[in-house]
CSV table of C-alpha atoms and ligand atoms in Angstrom, one decimal:
chain,number,residue,atom,x,y,z
A,18,MET,CA,-22.7,63.6,-10.5
A,19,ALA,CA,-19.6,61.4,-10.1
A,20,ILE,CA,-17.1,62.0,-7.3
A,21,GLY,CA,-13.7,62.8,-8.8
A,22,ILE,CA,-10.7,60.7,-7.6
A,23,GLY,CA,-7.1,61.8,-8.0
A,24,LEU,CA,-4.6,58.9,-7.7
A,25,LEU,CA,-1.0,59.6,-6.6
A,26,GLY,CA,0.8,56.4,-7.7
A,27,LEU,CA,-0.2,53.6,-10.1
A,28,GLY,CA,2.1,50.8,-8.7
A,29,THR,CA,0.9,47.7,-6.9
A,30,VAL,CA,-1.8,49.4,-4.8
A,31,GLY,CA,-2.7,52.2,-7.2
A,32,ALA,CA,-3.3,49.7,-10.0
A,33,GLY,CA,-5.4,47.6,-7.6
A,34,VAL,CA,-7.5,50.7,-6.8
A,35,ALA,CA,-7.9,51.7,-10.5
A,36,GLY,CA,-9.0,48.1,-11.2
A,37,ILE,CA,-11.8,48.2,-8.6
A,38,LEU,CA,-13.0,51.6,-9.9
A,39,ALA,CA,-13.0,50.3,-13.5
A,40,SER,CA,-15.2,47.3,-12.6
A,41,PRO,CA,-18.0,48.4,-10.2
A,42,GLU,CA,-20.4,45.6,-11.1
A,43,GLY,CA,-21.4,43.5,-8.1
A,44,ARG,CA,-19.8,46.0,-5.6
A,45,HIS,CA,-21.5,48.7,-3.5
A,46,PRO,CA,-23.4,51.0,-5.8
A,47,LEU,CA,-21.3,54.0,-4.6
A,48,VAL,CA,-18.3,52.5,-6.4
A,49,ALA,CA,-20.0,53.3,-9.7
A,50,GLU,CA,-20.2,56.9,-8.7
A,51,LEU,CA,-16.4,57.3,-8.3
A,52,ALA,CA,-14.6,58.6,-11.4
A,53,LEU,CA,-10.8,58.5,-11.8
A,54,ARG,CA,-9.9,62.0,-13.0
A,55,ARG,CA,-6.1,62.1,-12.8
A,56,VAL,CA,-3.2,59.8,-12.0
A,57,ALA,CA,0.3,60.7,-11.0
A,58,VAL,CA,3.2,58.4,-11.9
A,59,ARG,CA,7.0,58.8,-12.3
A,60,ASP,CA,7.4,57.0,-15.7
A,61,LEU,CA,4.7,57.5,-18.4
A,62,SER,CA,6.1,54.8,-20.6
A,63,ARG,CA,5.9,52.0,-18.0
A,64,THR,CA,3.6,49.1,-18.8
A,65,ARG,CA,0.8,48.9,-16.2
A,66,PRO,CA,-1.5,46.0,-15.2
A,67,VAL,CA,-4.5,48.2,-15.8
A,68,THR,CA,-5.5,50.0,-19.0
A,69,LEU,CA,-6.2,53.7,-18.5
A,70,ASP,CA,-6.8,56.6,-20.9
A,71,PRO,CA,-3.2,57.9,-21.3
A,72,LYS,CA,-4.6,61.5,-21.0
A,73,LEU,CA,-5.3,60.7,-17.3
A,74,LEU,CA,-1.6,60.1,-16.5
A,75,SER,CA,0.7,62.9,-15.4
A,76,THR,CA,4.2,63.1,-14.0
A,77,ASP,CA,3.2,66.2,-11.9
A,78,PRO,CA,1.6,65.0,-8.7
A,79,GLU,CA,0.9,68.6,-7.5
A,80,ALA,CA,-1.2,69.2,-10.6
A,81,VAL,CA,-3.2,66.1,-9.8
A,82,VAL,CA,-3.8,67.4,-6.2
A,83,ASP,CA,-4.7,70.9,-7.6
A,84,ASP,CA,-7.0,69.7,-10.4
A,85,PRO,CA,-10.5,71.1,-9.7
A,86,ALA,CA,-12.0,67.8,-11.0
A,87,VAL,CA,-10.2,65.9,-8.2
A,88,GLU,CA,-12.4,65.9,-5.0
A,89,ILE,CA,-10.7,63.0,-3.1
A,90,VAL,CA,-6.9,62.6,-3.2
A,91,VAL,CA,-5.6,59.0,-2.9
A,92,GLU,CA,-1.9,58.8,-2.0
A,93,VAL,CA,-0.4,55.4,-2.9
A,94,MET,CA,3.0,56.5,-4.0
A,95,GLY,CA,4.9,55.6,-0.8
A,96,GLY,CA,8.0,57.2,0.7
A,97,LEU,CA,8.2,60.2,3.0
A,98,GLU,CA,8.5,63.0,0.4
A,99,PRO,CA,6.9,64.2,-1.7
A,100,ALA,CA,4.0,62.1,-0.2
A,101,ARG,CA,3.8,64.1,3.1
A,102,SER,CA,3.8,67.5,1.3
A,103,LEU,CA,1.2,66.3,-1.2
A,104,ILE,CA,-1.1,65.1,1.6
A,105,LEU,CA,-0.7,68.5,3.3
A,106,ARG,CA,-1.3,70.3,0.0
A,107,ALA,CA,-4.6,68.3,-0.5
A,108,ILE,CA,-5.7,69.1,3.0
A,109,ALA,CA,-4.9,72.8,2.6
A,110,ALA,CA,-7.1,72.8,-0.6
A,111,GLY,CA,-9.9,71.3,1.5
A,112,LYS,CA,-9.7,67.9,-0.2
A,113,PRO,CA,-10.1,64.7,1.9
A,114,VAL,CA,-7.2,62.2,1.6
A,115,VAL,CA,-7.0,58.4,1.6
A,116,THR,CA,-3.5,57.0,2.1
A,117,ALA,CA,-1.8,53.6,2.5
A,118,ASN,CA,1.4,55.2,3.6
A,119,LYS,CA,2.3,53.9,7.1
A,120,ALA,CA,5.8,55.5,7.0
A,121,VAL,CA,4.3,59.0,6.6
A,122,ILE,CA,1.5,58.5,9.1
A,123,ALA,CA,3.7,57.0,11.7
A,124,ARG,CA,6.1,60.0,11.5
A,125,TYR,CA,3.9,62.9,10.6
A,126,GLY,CA,0.4,61.7,11.7
A,127,GLU,CA,0.1,64.4,14.3
A,128,GLU,CA,1.0,67.2,11.9
A,129,ILE,CA,-1.4,65.7,9.3
A,130,ALA,CA,-4.2,65.2,11.8
A,131,ALA,CA,-3.9,68.7,13.1
A,132,ALA,CA,-4.0,70.2,9.5
A,133,ALA,CA,-7.0,68.0,8.7
A,134,ALA,CA,-8.9,69.0,11.8
A,135,GLU,CA,-8.3,72.7,11.1
A,136,LYS,CA,-9.6,72.3,7.6
A,137,GLY,CA,-12.4,70.0,8.5
A,138,VAL,CA,-11.4,67.2,6.1
A,139,TYR,CA,-10.9,63.5,6.6
A,140,VAL,CA,-7.6,61.7,6.2
A,141,LEU,CA,-8.4,57.9,6.2
A,142,ILE,CA,-5.7,55.3,6.6
A,143,GLU,CA,-7.3,51.8,6.6
A,144,ALA,CA,-4.7,50.4,4.2
A,145,ALA,CA,-1.7,51.6,6.2
A,146,VAL,CA,-1.9,48.7,8.6
A,147,GLY,CA,-2.8,45.1,7.9
A,148,GLY,CA,-3.4,45.5,4.1
A,149,GLY,CA,-6.9,44.1,3.5
A,150,ILE,CA,-7.7,43.5,7.2
A,151,PRO,CA,-10.1,46.0,8.6
A,152,ILE,CA,-8.4,47.1,11.8
A,153,ILE,CA,-8.2,51.0,11.7
A,154,GLU,CA,-12.0,51.5,11.5
A,155,PRO,CA,-12.7,48.8,14.2
A,156,LEU,CA,-10.3,50.5,16.6
A,157,LYS,CA,-11.8,53.9,15.9
A,158,GLN,CA,-15.4,52.9,15.9
A,159,SER,CA,-16.5,49.4,16.7
A,160,LEU,CA,-14.2,49.0,19.8
A,161,GLY,CA,-14.6,52.6,21.0
A,162,GLY,CA,-16.5,51.6,24.1
A,163,ASN,CA,-13.6,49.6,25.4
A,164,ARG,CA,-10.6,50.4,27.6
A,165,ILE,CA,-7.9,48.8,25.5
A,166,GLN,CA,-5.3,46.8,27.5
A,167,ARG,CA,-3.1,45.4,24.7
A,168,VAL,CA,-2.8,45.4,20.9
A,169,SER,CA,-0.5,42.8,19.6
A,170,GLY,CA,0.0,41.7,16.1
A,171,ILE,CA,1.9,39.9,13.3
A,172,ILE,CA,1.8,42.9,11.0
A,173,ASN,CA,4.6,42.2,8.6
A,174,GLY,CA,3.9,39.5,6.0
A,175,THR,CA,7.5,39.2,4.7
A,176,THR,CA,9.0,38.3,8.1
A,177,ASN,CA,6.1,36.0,8.9
A,178,TYR,CA,6.7,34.2,5.6
A,179,ILE,CA,10.4,33.8,6.5
A,180,LEU,CA,9.7,32.7,10.1
A,181,THR,CA,7.0,30.2,8.9
A,182,ARG,CA,9.5,28.6,6.5
A,183,MET,CA,12.3,28.6,9.1
A,184,ALA,CA,10.0,26.7,11.5
A,185,GLU,CA,8.6,24.3,9.0
A,186,GLU,CA,11.9,23.5,7.2
A,187,GLY,CA,14.5,24.2,9.9
A,188,ALA,CA,16.1,26.4,7.3
A,189,ALA,CA,18.5,29.3,8.0
A,190,TYR,CA,17.3,32.9,7.9
A,191,ALA,CA,19.6,34.0,5.1
A,192,ASP,CA,18.6,31.0,2.8
A,193,VAL,CA,14.9,31.7,3.3
A,194,LEU,CA,15.3,35.4,2.8
A,195,ALA,CA,17.1,34.8,-0.5
A,196,ASP,CA,14.3,32.5,-1.6
A,197,ALA,CA,11.6,35.0,-0.5
A,198,GLN,CA,13.4,37.7,-2.6
A,199,ARG,CA,13.4,35.3,-5.6
A,200,LEU,CA,9.7,34.6,-5.2
A,201,GLY,CA,8.8,38.3,-4.8
A,202,TYR,CA,7.7,38.0,-1.1
A,203,ALA,CA,10.7,40.2,0.0
A,204,GLU,CA,12.0,43.4,-1.4
A,205,ALA,CA,15.5,43.6,-3.0
A,206,ASP,CA,16.3,45.8,0.0
A,207,PRO,CA,14.5,44.0,2.8
A,208,ALA,CA,15.8,46.2,5.7
A,209,ALA,CA,12.5,47.9,6.6
A,210,ASP,CA,10.8,44.5,6.9
A,211,VAL,CA,13.5,42.3,8.5
A,212,GLU,CA,14.9,44.9,10.9
A,213,GLY,CA,11.3,45.6,12.2
A,214,GLY,CA,10.9,49.2,11.1
A,215,ASP,CA,7.8,48.5,9.0
A,216,ALA,CA,6.1,46.8,12.0
A,217,ALA,CA,7.2,49.6,14.3
A,218,ASP,CA,5.5,52.2,11.9
A,219,LYS,CA,2.3,50.1,12.0
A,220,ILE,CA,2.2,49.5,15.8
A,221,ALA,CA,2.8,53.3,16.3
A,222,ILE,CA,-0.3,53.9,14.3
A,223,LEU,CA,-2.4,51.2,16.0
A,224,ALA,CA,-1.3,52.4,19.5
A,225,GLY,CA,-2.1,56.0,18.7
A,226,LEU,CA,-5.7,55.0,17.7
A,227,ALA,CA,-6.2,52.5,20.5
A,228,TYR,CA,-5.0,54.8,23.3
A,229,GLY,CA,-6.2,58.1,21.8
A,230,GLY,CA,-2.9,60.0,21.4
A,231,PRO,CA,0.1,60.2,19.2
A,232,VAL,CA,2.9,57.7,20.1
A,233,PRO,CA,6.5,58.8,19.4
A,234,ARG,CA,7.7,56.6,16.6
A,235,SER,CA,11.4,57.1,17.4
A,236,GLY,CA,10.9,55.8,21.0
A,237,ILE,CA,9.6,52.3,19.9
A,238,ALA,CA,12.1,49.6,20.9
A,239,THR,CA,12.6,47.6,17.7
A,240,GLU,CA,14.4,44.4,17.0
A,241,GLY,CA,14.0,42.5,13.7
A,242,ILE,CA,14.5,38.9,12.7
A,243,ASP,CA,17.8,39.5,10.9
A,244,ARG,CA,19.9,38.0,13.7
A,245,LEU,CA,17.6,35.1,14.5
A,246,ASP,CA,19.3,31.7,14.6
A,247,ALA,CA,17.4,28.7,13.2
A,248,ARG,CA,18.5,26.9,16.3
A,249,ASP,CA,16.4,29.1,18.5
A,250,VAL,CA,13.4,28.5,16.2
A,251,ALA,CA,14.0,24.7,16.6
A,252,TYR,CA,14.6,24.8,20.3
A,253,ALA,CA,11.5,27.0,20.8
A,254,ALA,CA,9.5,24.3,18.9
A,255,GLN,CA,10.9,21.6,21.2
A,256,LEU,CA,9.7,23.5,24.2
A,257,GLY,CA,6.2,24.1,22.8
A,258,TYR,CA,6.6,27.6,21.3
A,259,VAL,CA,6.6,29.3,17.9
A,260,VAL,CA,8.7,32.3,17.1
A,261,LYS,CA,6.9,35.3,15.6
A,262,LEU,CA,7.9,38.9,14.9
A,263,LEU,CA,5.4,40.5,17.3
A,264,ALA,CA,4.5,44.2,17.5
A,265,VAL,CA,3.0,45.0,20.9
A,266,ALA,CA,1.4,48.1,22.5
A,267,GLN,CA,0.4,47.6,26.1
A,268,ARG,CA,-1.0,49.8,28.8
A,269,VAL,CA,1.3,49.9,31.8
A,270,GLU,CA,0.2,50.8,35.3
A,271,LEU,CA,3.2,52.6,36.9
A,272,PRO,CA,3.7,52.9,40.6
A,273,ALA,CA,2.6,56.4,41.8
A,274,PRO,CA,6.1,58.2,42.0
A,275,ALA,CA,7.0,57.1,38.4
A,276,ALA,CA,3.6,58.1,37.0
A,277,ALA,CA,3.4,61.5,35.3
A,278,PRO,CA,0.5,63.7,36.3
A,279,GLY,CA,-2.8,64.1,34.7
A,280,GLY,CA,-4.4,61.8,32.1
A,281,THR,CA,-1.3,60.3,30.7
A,282,VAL,CA,-1.5,56.8,29.3
A,283,HIS,CA,1.7,54.9,29.9
A,284,LEU,CA,2.6,52.5,27.2
A,285,ASP,CA,5.1,49.8,26.5
A,286,VAL,CA,5.3,49.7,22.7
A,287,ARG,CA,7.9,47.4,21.0
A,288,VAL,CA,8.7,45.1,18.1
A,289,HIS,CA,10.7,42.0,18.5
A,290,PRO,CA,10.9,38.3,17.7
A,291,THR,CA,8.8,36.6,20.4
A,292,LEU,CA,8.2,33.0,21.6
A,293,LEU,CA,4.4,32.4,21.6
A,294,PRO,CA,3.0,29.3,23.3
A,295,ARG,CA,1.7,27.0,20.6
A,296,HIS,CA,-1.9,27.4,21.7
A,297,HIS,CA,-1.8,31.3,21.5
A,298,PRO,CA,-4.2,32.8,19.0
A,299,LEU,CA,-1.4,34.4,17.0
A,300,ALA,CA,0.8,31.3,16.9
A,301,GLY,CA,-1.1,29.7,14.0
A,302,VAL,CA,-0.9,32.8,11.8
A,303,ASN,CA,1.4,31.6,9.0
A,304,GLY,CA,2.9,32.6,5.7
A,305,VAL,CA,2.3,36.2,4.5
A,306,ASN,CA,-0.9,36.5,6.5
A,307,ASN,CA,-1.2,39.2,9.2
A,308,ALA,CA,-3.3,39.2,12.4
A,309,ILE,CA,-4.0,41.7,15.1
A,310,LEU,CA,-5.2,40.7,18.6
A,311,VAL,CA,-7.0,43.4,20.5
A,312,GLU,CA,-7.6,42.9,24.2
A,313,GLY,CA,-10.0,45.3,25.8
A,314,ASP,CA,-12.4,45.8,28.7
A,315,PRO,CA,-15.1,44.6,28.5
A,316,VAL,CA,-14.9,42.9,25.0
A,317,GLY,CA,-12.1,40.5,25.9
A,318,GLN,CA,-10.0,39.2,23.0
A,319,VAL,CA,-10.8,40.0,19.4
A,320,MET,CA,-8.6,38.9,16.6
A,321,PHE,CA,-8.5,40.3,13.0
A,322,PHE,CA,-6.9,38.0,10.5
A,323,GLY,CA,-6.2,38.1,6.7
A,324,PRO,CA,-3.9,39.1,3.9
A,325,GLY,CA,-1.6,41.9,5.1
A,326,ALA,CA,-0.5,43.1,1.7
A,327,GLY,CA,-0.8,42.8,-2.1
A,328,ALA,CA,-2.7,44.7,-4.8
A,329,GLY,CA,-6.2,43.4,-4.2
A,330,PRO,CA,-6.3,43.3,-0.4
A,331,THR,CA,-4.7,46.7,0.0
A,332,ALA,CA,-6.9,48.3,-2.7
A,333,SER,CA,-9.9,46.8,-0.9
A,334,ALA,CA,-9.0,48.9,2.2
A,335,VAL,CA,-8.2,52.0,0.2
A,336,VAL,CA,-11.6,51.8,-1.7
A,337,ALA,CA,-13.4,51.3,1.6
A,338,ASP,CA,-12.0,54.6,2.8
A,339,ILE,CA,-12.9,56.3,-0.4
A,340,LEU,CA,-16.5,55.0,0.0
A,341,ASN,CA,-16.7,56.3,3.5
A,342,ILE,CA,-15.9,59.8,2.3
A,343,ALA,CA,-18.1,59.4,-0.7
A,344,GLY,CA,-21.0,58.3,1.5
A,345,ILE,CA,-20.7,61.3,3.8
A,346,ARG,CA,-20.7,63.6,0.7
A,347,ARG,CA,-23.7,61.9,-0.7
A,348,VAL,CA,-25.8,62.7,2.4
A,349,GLY,CA,-24.3,66.3,2.6
A,350,GLY,CA,-22.5,65.4,5.8
A,351,ALA,CA,-19.3,67.2,4.9
A,352,GLU,CA,-20.9,70.5,6.0
A,353,ALA,CA,-21.9,69.1,9.4
A,354,GLY,CA,-18.3,68.9,10.6
A,355,LEU,CA,-16.1,65.9,11.1
A,356,ASP,CA,-17.5,62.7,12.6
A,357,PRO,CA,-15.1,62.2,15.6
A,358,LEU,CA,-15.3,58.5,15.3
A,359,LEU,CA,-14.1,58.5,11.7
A,360,ALA,CA,-11.6,61.4,12.0
A,361,ALA,CA,-8.3,60.8,13.7
A,362,SER,CA,-9.4,62.2,17.1
A,363,SER,CA,-7.0,62.4,20.0
A,364,TRP,CA,-8.2,62.5,23.6
A,365,SER,CA,-5.2,61.5,25.7
A,366,ARG,CA,-1.4,61.9,26.0
A,367,CYS,CA,0.6,58.8,25.4
A,368,ALA,CA,4.0,58.4,27.0
A,369,LEU,CA,6.4,55.5,26.4
A,370,VAL,CA,7.7,53.8,29.6
A,371,ASP,CA,11.4,53.1,30.2
A,372,GLY,CA,11.9,49.6,28.9
A,373,SER,CA,14.0,48.6,31.9
A,374,LEU,CA,10.9,49.0,34.1
A,375,THR,CA,8.7,46.6,32.0
A,376,CYS,CA,8.1,43.0,33.1
A,377,HIS,CA,8.1,40.0,30.8
A,378,ARG,CA,9.2,36.4,30.3
A,379,ASN,CA,12.4,35.5,28.5
A,380,TYR,CA,14.0,32.8,26.5
A,381,VAL,CA,17.8,32.7,26.8
A,382,ARG,CA,20.4,30.4,25.2
A,383,PHE,CA,23.8,30.2,26.8
A,384,GLN,CA,26.9,28.6,25.3
A,385,THR,CA,28.8,27.0,28.1
A,386,ARG,CA,31.6,24.4,28.8
A,387,ASP,CA,30.1,20.9,29.1
A,388,GLU,CA,30.8,20.2,32.7
A,389,ALA,CA,29.0,19.4,35.9
A,390,GLY,CA,27.4,22.1,38.0
A,391,VAL,CA,27.0,24.8,35.2
A,392,ILE,CA,23.2,24.6,35.3
A,393,GLY,CA,23.3,25.0,39.1
A,394,ARG,CA,25.5,28.1,38.9
A,395,ILE,CA,23.3,29.7,36.2
A,396,GLY,CA,20.3,29.0,38.4
A,397,THR,CA,22.0,30.6,41.4
A,398,CYS,CA,22.8,33.8,39.5
A,399,PHE,CA,19.2,34.1,38.4
A,400,GLY,CA,18.0,33.4,41.9
A,401,ALA,CA,20.3,36.0,43.4
A,402,LYS,CA,18.5,38.7,41.3
A,403,GLY,CA,15.0,37.3,42.1
A,404,VAL,CA,14.6,35.9,38.6
A,405,SER,CA,12.4,32.8,38.8
A,406,ILE,CA,13.0,30.1,36.2
A,407,GLN,CA,10.2,28.2,34.5
A,408,SER,CA,12.4,25.7,32.7
A,409,ILE,CA,16.1,25.1,32.2
A,410,VAL,CA,17.4,22.4,29.8
A,411,GLN,CA,20.7,21.4,28.5
A,412,LEU,CA,20.8,20.7,24.8
A,413,GLU,CA,23.5,19.0,22.8
A,414,GLY,CA,26.5,21.2,21.8
A,415,LYS,CA,29.6,20.5,19.7
A,416,ASP,CA,32.9,19.1,21.1
A,417,SER,CA,33.2,20.1,24.8
A,418,ALA,CA,30.5,22.8,24.6
A,419,ALA,CA,27.0,22.7,25.8
A,420,GLU,CA,23.9,24.8,25.1
A,421,ILE,CA,21.7,25.7,28.0
A,422,VAL,CA,18.2,27.1,27.3
A,423,VAL,CA,16.3,28.9,30.1
A,424,ILE,CA,12.8,30.2,30.1
A,425,THR,CA,12.1,32.6,32.9
A,426,HIS,CA,8.9,33.6,34.6
A,427,GLU,CA,7.9,37.2,34.3
A,428,VAL,CA,10.6,39.5,35.6
A,429,GLN,CA,11.5,43.2,35.4
A,430,GLU,CA,13.9,43.8,32.5
A,431,ALA,CA,16.5,45.7,34.6
A,432,ARG,CA,16.7,42.7,37.1
A,433,PHE,CA,16.9,40.2,34.3
A,434,ARG,CA,19.8,42.2,32.6
A,435,GLU,CA,21.7,42.2,35.9
A,436,ALA,CA,21.3,38.5,36.2
A,437,LEU,CA,22.5,38.0,32.6
A,438,ALA,CA,25.6,40.1,33.3
A,439,ALA,CA,26.5,38.0,36.4
A,440,ILE,CA,26.0,34.8,34.3
A,441,GLU,CA,28.2,36.1,31.5
A,442,ALA,CA,31.0,36.7,34.1
A,443,LEU,CA,31.0,33.0,35.0
A,444,GLY,CA,34.2,31.3,33.7
A,445,GLU,CA,32.3,28.3,32.3
A,446,VAL,CA,29.8,30.5,30.3
A,447,SER,CA,31.3,31.5,27.0
A,448,MET,CA,28.4,33.7,25.7
A,449,VAL,CA,24.7,34.6,25.8
A,450,ALA,CA,24.0,33.3,22.3
A,451,ALA,CA,20.3,34.4,22.1
A,452,CYS,CA,17.8,36.3,24.2
A,453,LEU,CA,14.2,36.5,23.1
A,454,ARG,CA,11.0,37.7,24.7
A,455,THR,CA,8.4,35.1,25.6
A,456,LEU,CA,4.6,35.5,26.0
B,520,LIG,N1,2.3,46.9,-1.9
B,520,LIG,C1,1.5,46.5,-0.8
B,520,LIG,O1,1.1,45.4,-0.7
B,520,LIG,C2,1.2,47.5,0.2
B,520,LIG,C3,0.4,47.2,1.3
B,520,LIG,C4,0.0,48.1,2.3
B,520,LIG,C5,0.5,49.4,2.1
B,520,LIG,N2,1.2,49.8,1.1
B,520,LIG,C6,1.7,51.1,0.9
B,520,LIG,O2,1.1,51.7,-0.2
B,520,LIG,C7,2.0,52.6,-0.8
B,520,LIG,C8,2.2,52.3,-2.3
B,520,LIG,O3,2.9,51.0,-2.3
B,520,LIG,P1,3.0,50.2,-3.7
B,520,LIG,O4,3.5,48.9,-3.3
B,520,LIG,O5,1.9,50.3,-4.5
B,520,LIG,O6,4.3,51.0,-4.3
B,520,LIG,P2,4.8,50.9,-5.8
B,520,LIG,O7,4.4,49.7,-6.5
B,520,LIG,O8,6.3,51.2,-5.7
B,520,LIG,O9,4.1,52.2,-6.5
B,520,LIG,C9,4.4,53.5,-6.3
B,520,LIG,C10,3.7,54.3,-7.4
B,520,LIG,O10,3.9,55.7,-7.1
B,520,LIG,C11,4.5,56.3,-8.3
B,520,LIG,N3,5.4,57.4,-7.8
B,520,LIG,C12,6.4,57.3,-6.8
B,520,LIG,N4,7.0,58.4,-6.6
B,520,LIG,C13,6.4,59.3,-7.4
B,520,LIG,C14,6.6,60.7,-7.7
B,520,LIG,N5,7.5,61.4,-7.0
B,520,LIG,N6,5.8,61.3,-8.6
B,520,LIG,C15,4.8,60.6,-9.3
B,520,LIG,N7,4.6,59.3,-9.0
B,520,LIG,C16,5.4,58.7,-8.2
B,520,LIG,C17,5.2,55.3,-9.0
B,520,LIG,O11,5.3,55.6,-10.4
B,520,LIG,P3,6.0,54.7,-11.5
B,520,LIG,O12,5.0,53.5,-11.6
B,520,LIG,O13,6.0,55.5,-12.7
B,520,LIG,O14,7.3,54.3,-11.0
B,520,LIG,C18,4.3,54.1,-8.8
B,520,LIG,O15,3.3,54.1,-9.7
B,520,LIG,C19,3.2,52.7,0.1
B,520,LIG,O16,3.1,53.7,1.0
B,520,LIG,C20,3.2,51.3,0.8
B,520,LIG,O17,3.8,51.3,2.0
B,520,LIG,C21,1.6,48.9,0.1
């Protein structure tokens, strides 16, 4: 007996999934046991990259979820609603769900996981982060014996494409974005990508899995690449760094008085353009590729690399999830309860730390008057706040202006900000033109 699949959405990812289901030859034999029963779309008249029996298509996604022939619901329609309600509807009907929807999972993951646990059904999300890269299942299963210290990644292909071209061509952000839109690498409305929201959704999901508890999406400090100046990409290169939009979730050990009681994991979770030393494992990840670096005890560093989006890669991850559920069905495992390593289990409480308490290195570019002694006075302001400087260089400015670039050693954010305020108050410093985190 085939296992009935209901597809919510037949766009980029949905058509990729339908394509795999329609051509099982050479794949795992379970693929041949999956049968597409119903497909929800918005527009029945749209031309699709896959040919399906028109009788399968419907503009009523609830009817697809409710259809008794549909045993596994695959949500690849995107957006928050009706996607969230349809996922909950499927769970309420006792149907397992596979979704690629990071926006829904990052915001409503806790609600969805609770509903799924109560009903004893799986909600699998491999495609929600990193497209074709297996990262969700490794975090849940293969790395389960580790104490995770840090998860950091390049998890937005559009911004990585833009940054790669800015670095290679010295091109301005706006010019590369326009070109990326023309070539189909960036959406007409690129806000979710370039402002960092998409990466924040994904790191919220990864952090929740790595540290065993939901991470409040709204508390994630997020800065995109939309205000990045090509000069800083070029200066970073001169100093031996590359600029990447990094999403980071890191365990923080707080001093006793600041630590909340009982089993809470304190996390620093953020998304921002970051200077990576040229030899860093993530520094060579270019173009639309994604990579996630997991650092754990005792495994050390493990990096996952590959295509972070696109019909084929994302469908590969969706179908892997469908096969996991189908495999459990085939051995009658559904009745045995949920496998805690496959289900979204939660075993700790995650709290985000106050960003001003976190410590990191910084790159700062000042615009100053081109006169003797400015570097010394900037150095004195940093020194007065205990900020130690790794390098300070003066670069050519225009007319009587100079540009001074500083890279600091690791310093607490609050102290760094106090030093910046003191420097901005110096008469010969006209502005802090850029400030970027540095690994
Ligand atoms: N594209 C990627 O590379 C990628 C990678 C990873 C994750 N994802 C995630 O995968 C999901 C789908 O992305 P996508 O790129 O495939 O989107 P898409 O190309 O825009 O496709 C969305 C599909 O859903 C259908 N749809 C939307 N709202 C609907 C509604 N209310 N009722 C019925 N059908 C509806 C659309 O119907 P019509 O075709 O009739 O308009 C379309 O077929 C999103 O959550 C996205 O974040 C995408």
